[in-house]
CSV table of C-alpha atoms in Angstrom, one decimal:
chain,number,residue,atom,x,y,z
A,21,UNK,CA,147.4,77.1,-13.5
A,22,UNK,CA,148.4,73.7,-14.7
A,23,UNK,CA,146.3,72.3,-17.6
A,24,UNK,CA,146.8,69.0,-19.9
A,25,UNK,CA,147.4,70.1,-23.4
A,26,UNK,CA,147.9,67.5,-26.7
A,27,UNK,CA,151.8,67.0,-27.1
A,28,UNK,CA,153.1,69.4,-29.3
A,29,UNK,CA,156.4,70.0,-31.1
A,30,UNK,CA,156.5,73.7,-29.8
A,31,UNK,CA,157.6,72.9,-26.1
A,32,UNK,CA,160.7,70.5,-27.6
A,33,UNK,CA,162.9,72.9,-25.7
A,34,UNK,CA,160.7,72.4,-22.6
A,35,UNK,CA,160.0,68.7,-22.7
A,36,UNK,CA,164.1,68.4,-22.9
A,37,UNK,CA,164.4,70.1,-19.8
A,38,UNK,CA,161.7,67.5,-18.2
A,39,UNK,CA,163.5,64.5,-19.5
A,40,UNK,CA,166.9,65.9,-18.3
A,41,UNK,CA,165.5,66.5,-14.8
A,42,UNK,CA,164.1,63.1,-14.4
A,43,UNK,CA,167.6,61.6,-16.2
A,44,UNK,CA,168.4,59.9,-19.7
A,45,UNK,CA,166.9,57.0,-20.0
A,46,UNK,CA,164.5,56.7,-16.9
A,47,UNK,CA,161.2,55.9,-17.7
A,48,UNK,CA,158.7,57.9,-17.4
A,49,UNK,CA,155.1,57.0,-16.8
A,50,UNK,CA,152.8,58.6,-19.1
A,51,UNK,CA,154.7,59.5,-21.4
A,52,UNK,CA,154.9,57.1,-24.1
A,53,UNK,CA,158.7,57.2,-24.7
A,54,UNK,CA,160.2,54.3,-25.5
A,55,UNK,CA,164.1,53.3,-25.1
A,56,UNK,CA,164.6,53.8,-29.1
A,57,UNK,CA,162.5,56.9,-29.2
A,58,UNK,CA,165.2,59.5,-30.7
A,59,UNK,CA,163.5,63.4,-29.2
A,60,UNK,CA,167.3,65.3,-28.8
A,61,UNK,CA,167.1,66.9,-32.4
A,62,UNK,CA,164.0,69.3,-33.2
A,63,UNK,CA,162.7,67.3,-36.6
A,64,UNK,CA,163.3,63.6,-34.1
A,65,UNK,CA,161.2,65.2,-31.7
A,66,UNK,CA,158.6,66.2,-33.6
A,67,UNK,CA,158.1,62.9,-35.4
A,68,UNK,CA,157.6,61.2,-32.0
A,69,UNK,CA,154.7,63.4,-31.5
A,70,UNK,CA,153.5,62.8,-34.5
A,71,UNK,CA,153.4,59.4,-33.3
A,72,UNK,CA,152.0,60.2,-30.0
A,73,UNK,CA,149.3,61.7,-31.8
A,74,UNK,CA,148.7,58.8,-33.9
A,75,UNK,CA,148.2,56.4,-31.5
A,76,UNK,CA,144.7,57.6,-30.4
A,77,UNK,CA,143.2,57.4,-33.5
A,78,UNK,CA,141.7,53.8,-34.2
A,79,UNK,CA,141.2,53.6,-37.3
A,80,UNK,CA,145.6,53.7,-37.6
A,81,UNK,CA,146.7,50.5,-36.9
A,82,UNK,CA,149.3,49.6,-34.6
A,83,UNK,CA,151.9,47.2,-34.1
A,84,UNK,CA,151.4,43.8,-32.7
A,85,UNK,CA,150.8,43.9,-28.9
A,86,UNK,CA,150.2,47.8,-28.7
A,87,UNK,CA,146.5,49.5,-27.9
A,88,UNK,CA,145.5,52.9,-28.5
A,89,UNK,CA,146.3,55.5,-26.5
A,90,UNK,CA,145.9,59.1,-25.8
A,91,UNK,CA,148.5,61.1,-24.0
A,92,UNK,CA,148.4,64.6,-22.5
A,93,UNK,CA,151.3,66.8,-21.0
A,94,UNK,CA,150.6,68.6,-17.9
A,95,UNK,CA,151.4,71.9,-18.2
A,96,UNK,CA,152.4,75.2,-16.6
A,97,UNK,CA,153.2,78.4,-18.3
A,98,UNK,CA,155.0,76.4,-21.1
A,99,UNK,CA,156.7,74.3,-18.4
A,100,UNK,CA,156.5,70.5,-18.7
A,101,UNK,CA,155.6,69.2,-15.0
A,102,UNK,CA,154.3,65.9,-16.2
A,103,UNK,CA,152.4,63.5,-18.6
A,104,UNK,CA,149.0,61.2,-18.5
A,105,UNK,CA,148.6,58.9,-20.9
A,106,UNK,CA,144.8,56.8,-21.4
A,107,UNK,CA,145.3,53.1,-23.1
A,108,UNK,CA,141.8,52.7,-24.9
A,109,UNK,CA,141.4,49.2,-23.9
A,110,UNK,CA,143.8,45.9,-22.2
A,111,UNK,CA,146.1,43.4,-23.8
A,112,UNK,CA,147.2,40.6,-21.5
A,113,UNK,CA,150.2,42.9,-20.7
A,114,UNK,CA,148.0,46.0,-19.1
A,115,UNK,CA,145.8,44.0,-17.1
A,116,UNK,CA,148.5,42.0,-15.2
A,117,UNK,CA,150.8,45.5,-14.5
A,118,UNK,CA,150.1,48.4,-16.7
A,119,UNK,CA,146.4,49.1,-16.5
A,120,UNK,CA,144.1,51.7,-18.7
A,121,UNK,CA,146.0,54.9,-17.1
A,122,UNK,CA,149.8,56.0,-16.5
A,123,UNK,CA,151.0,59.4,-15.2
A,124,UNK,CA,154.1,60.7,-14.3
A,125,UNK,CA,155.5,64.1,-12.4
A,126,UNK,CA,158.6,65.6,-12.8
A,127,UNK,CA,160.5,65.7,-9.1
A,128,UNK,CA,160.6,69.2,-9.1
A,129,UNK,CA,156.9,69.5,-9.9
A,130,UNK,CA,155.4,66.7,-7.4
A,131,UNK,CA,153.2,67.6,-4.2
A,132,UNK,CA,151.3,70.4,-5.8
A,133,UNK,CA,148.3,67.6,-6.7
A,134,UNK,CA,149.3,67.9,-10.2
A,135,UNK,CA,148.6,64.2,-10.9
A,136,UNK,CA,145.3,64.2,-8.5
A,137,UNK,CA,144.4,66.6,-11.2
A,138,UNK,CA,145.5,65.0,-14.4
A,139,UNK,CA,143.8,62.0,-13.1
A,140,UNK,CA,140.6,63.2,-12.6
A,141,UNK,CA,140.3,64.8,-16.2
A,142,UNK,CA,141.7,62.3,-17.8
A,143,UNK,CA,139.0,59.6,-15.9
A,144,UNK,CA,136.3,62.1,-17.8
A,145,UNK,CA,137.9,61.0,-21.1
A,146,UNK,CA,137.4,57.6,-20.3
A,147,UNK,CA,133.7,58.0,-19.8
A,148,UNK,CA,133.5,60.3,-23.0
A,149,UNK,CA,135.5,56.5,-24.6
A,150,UNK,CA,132.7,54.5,-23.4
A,151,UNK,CA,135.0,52.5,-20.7
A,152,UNK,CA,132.6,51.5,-17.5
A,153,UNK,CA,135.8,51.3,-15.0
A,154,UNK,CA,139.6,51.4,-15.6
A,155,UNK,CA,142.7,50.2,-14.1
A,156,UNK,CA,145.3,51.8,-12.4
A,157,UNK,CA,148.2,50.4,-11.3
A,158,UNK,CA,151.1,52.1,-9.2
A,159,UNK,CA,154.6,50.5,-7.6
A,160,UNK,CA,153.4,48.6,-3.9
A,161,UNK,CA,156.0,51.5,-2.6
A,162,UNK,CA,155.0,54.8,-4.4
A,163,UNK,CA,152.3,56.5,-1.4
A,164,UNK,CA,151.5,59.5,-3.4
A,165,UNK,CA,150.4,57.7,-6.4
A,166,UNK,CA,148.7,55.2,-4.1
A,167,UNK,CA,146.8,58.7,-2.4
A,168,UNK,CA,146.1,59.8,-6.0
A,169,UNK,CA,144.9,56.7,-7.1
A,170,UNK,CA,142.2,56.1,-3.8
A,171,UNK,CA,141.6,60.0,-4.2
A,172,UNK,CA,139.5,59.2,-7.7
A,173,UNK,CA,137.8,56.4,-6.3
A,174,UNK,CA,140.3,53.6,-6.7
A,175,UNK,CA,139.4,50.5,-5.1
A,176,UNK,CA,142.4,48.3,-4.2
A,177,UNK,CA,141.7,44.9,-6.1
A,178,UNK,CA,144.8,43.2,-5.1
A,179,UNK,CA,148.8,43.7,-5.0
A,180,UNK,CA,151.1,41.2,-7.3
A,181,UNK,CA,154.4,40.5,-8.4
A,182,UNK,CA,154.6,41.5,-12.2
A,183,UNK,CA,157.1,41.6,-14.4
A,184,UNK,CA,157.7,45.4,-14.2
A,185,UNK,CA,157.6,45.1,-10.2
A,186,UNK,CA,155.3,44.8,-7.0
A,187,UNK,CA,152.3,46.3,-7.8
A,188,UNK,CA,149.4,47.7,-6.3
A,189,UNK,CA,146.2,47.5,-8.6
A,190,UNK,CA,143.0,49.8,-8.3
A,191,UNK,CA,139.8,49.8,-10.6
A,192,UNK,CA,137.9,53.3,-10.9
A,193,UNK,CA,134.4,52.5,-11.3
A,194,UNK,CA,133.1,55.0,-14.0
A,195,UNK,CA,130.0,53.5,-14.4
A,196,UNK,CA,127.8,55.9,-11.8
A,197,UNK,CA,129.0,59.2,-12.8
């Protein structure tokens, strides 16, 4: 059974596999790596999840134009299949195109409702944050993240041109549950 865990420095081996799958240098959404992240080597990849880590605790601070963020991996039996990651509030940036929440699957691990299921835990920690509703955003083409999105009670607010792409853009009300 798939479950989000913390990032951890044990599944280096595993996480390589994921990136590999997916491609050097494709981003992935969720996961919090950025183009001059350096994972390949064992002590590399564990000071990125140190960093990970970091990032959800407010009182480090963060460089200009980052929020905090927590970030899960999804999964399986010491497989990778996927991450989740929860920005703790917007900057200009996230509200346009990012929004509060992004999640990836690997392809190998997708139509199993893997994110559908990452998504709905990780809405819980939002509540347990104190945010009322969050935004979700997903590429205007991508229907399965559209269906995941709707499935946890996204309501489509609009669809824009940003400057990662079309966009499709859904707030989750949290506010009722």
């Amino acid at each position: 059974m798939a479950e989000l865990i913390a990032p951890t420095a044990r599944l280096h081996r595993a996480w390589l596999e994921s990136r590999d799958e997916w491609g050097h240098g494709v981003h992935q959404d969720g996961a919090g790596l950025r183009a001059d992240d350096e994972v390949d080597t064992p002590e590399a990849f564990a000071a990125w999840v140190r960093r990970l880590l970091g990032e959800s605790d407010p009182a480090i601070p963060l460089p200009e134009g980052r929020v905090h963020c927590t970030y899960w991996w999804i999964v399986e039996d010491d497989e990778l299949l996927g991450a989740i990651a929860l920005r703790h509030e917007l900057n200009d940036f996230l509200l346009r195109a990012g929004g509060h929440i992004g999640y990836g699957v690997r392809p190998s691990a997708r139509r199993r409702g893997l994110a559908t299921l990452a998504l709905r835990e990780v809405l819980s920690h939002a509540r347990k944050l104190g945010l009322d509703r969050v935004l979700i955003t997903c590429n205007v083409d991508n229907e399965a993240s559209r269906r995941t999105i709707e499935r946890n009670g996204g309501v489509l607010e609009d669809i824009r041109d940003t400057e990662i792409g079309r966009l499709r853009r859904y707030w989750v009300d949290l506010s009722g549950d």
